[in-house]
């Protein structure tokens, strides 16, 4: 089973890790059995976050019942040194004394980056957690590759987490070589582009073929976890058929897939464009519970105010037809609500 060294952490992790978003949407016993199974299969990197509702807790429950060493990775979006308290909550939820890797979660803009790195910022909170032996290594996650580039240049982080898939391959040019040069570990999220890609084979083979990184596809069913594991264990490069499928999907999604870079901001109506364009993915990944969350409802309601001013269009480097895509996503959501009411 292939393992890689996660940069200067010197941790050796299986080249396929596991992400803890999807287990929020199944029952607790189901979630626990999936987590136990992935550990028994051999995956030794489990990633979760304070923001993934019950995910940490469920990992904690599963770990009581397995006897294999795992490397835990969690994260919090808190931008101040109060993140220290979040680390304590994560420890409690997972019932462990230490979390090897703890990230600053979703540092999306330079403004956020400056806040977390400044006096009283979250980086100081994580340094304190490290000094007190609650965590070993500090990481940073972002959908914005420019933020990750800066983080790598400045050298404060042991691990970075970036989006990487065949629909979103830019990190391979923009950040992976720099991470290697700086001996920083790379964990990659969203190998299926947040649920947009449905075929596991081409998607996983694509990311697994890139050296020195660990993708962390999530799985909420045993079937899905096994499928991913089998693709990994079987190895092998992309077949001609895989490549053709990748090309087809790239063409299909080229003008629709939001890379969540936020270059289109600011929006005068304060619409969170990347989230509204990813509405279907949010519902798919978080399950029906997403619709009951205040932030989700507010996201949808704000999007209804799009004035079609077009300012965002000029800023999107991928030329996405943003106002049209907003309308399309809102129509999809309204239809879903109607269907839910009927059922
Ligand atoms: S077109 Fe809509 S989403 Fe884009 S900037 Fe204008 S109001 Fe915001
Ligand atoms: S709409 Fe375009 S600019 Fe905005 S987040 Fe998506 S890809 Fe980036």
PDB file of C-alpha atoms and ligand atoms in Angstrom, residues 264 266-271 273 305-313 315 322-323 326, ligand 1:
ATOM      1  CA  UNK A 264     -15.722  37.876  -8.872  1.00  0.00           C
ATOM      2  CA  UNK A 266     -17.267  42.102  -4.236  1.00  0.00           C
ATOM      3  CA  UNK A 267     -20.916  41.901  -5.256  1.00  0.00           C
ATOM      4  CA  UNK A 268     -22.936  45.042  -4.581  1.00  0.00           C
ATOM      5  CA  UNK A 269     -25.814  42.854  -3.314  1.00  0.00           C
ATOM      6  CA  UNK A 270     -23.444  40.902  -1.059  1.00  0.00           C
ATOM      7  CA  UNK A 271     -24.264  37.664  -2.814  1.00  0.00           C
ATOM      8  CA  UNK A 273     -21.509  33.906  -5.653  1.00  0.00           C
ATOM      9  CA  UNK A 305     -31.544  40.233  -5.158  1.00  0.00           C
ATOM     10  CA  UNK A 306     -29.128  39.828  -8.058  1.00  0.00           C
ATOM     11  CA  UNK A 307     -29.614  42.979 -10.118  1.00  0.00           C
ATOM     12  CA  UNK A 308     -27.742  41.514 -13.099  1.00  0.00           C
ATOM     13  CA  UNK A 309     -25.411  44.521 -12.973  1.00  0.00           C
ATOM     14  CA  UNK A 310     -22.722  42.378 -14.613  1.00  0.00           C
ATOM     15  CA  UNK A 311     -19.819  43.637 -12.461  1.00  0.00           C
ATOM     16  CA  UNK A 312     -18.896  40.110 -11.469  1.00  0.00           C
ATOM     17  CA  UNK A 313     -18.795  38.954 -15.095  1.00  0.00           C
ATOM     18  CA  UNK A 315     -13.882  39.691 -12.860  1.00  0.00           C
ATOM     19  CA  UNK A 322     -22.823  34.289 -13.289  1.00  0.00           C
ATOM     20  CA  UNK A 323     -26.295  35.932 -13.261  1.00  0.00           C
ATOM     21  CA  UNK A 326     -27.590  32.176 -10.175  1.00  0.00           C
TER      22      UNK A 326
HETATM   23  S1  LIG B   1     -24.628  40.499 -11.486  1.00  0.00           S
HETATM   24 FE1  LIG B   1     -25.620  39.877  -9.594  1.00  0.00          FE
HETATM   25  S2  LIG B   1     -24.097  38.586  -8.613  1.00  0.00           S
HETATM   26 FE2  LIG B   1     -23.013  39.752 -10.157  1.00  0.00          FE
HETATM   27  S3  LIG B   1     -22.211  41.527  -9.041  1.00  0.00           S
HETATM   28 FE3  LIG B   1     -24.204  42.103  -9.968  1.00  0.00          FE
HETATM   29  S4  LIG B   1     -25.680  41.722  -8.324  1.00  0.00           S
HETATM   30 FE4  LIG B   1     -23.823  40.616  -7.766  1.00  0.00          FE
END
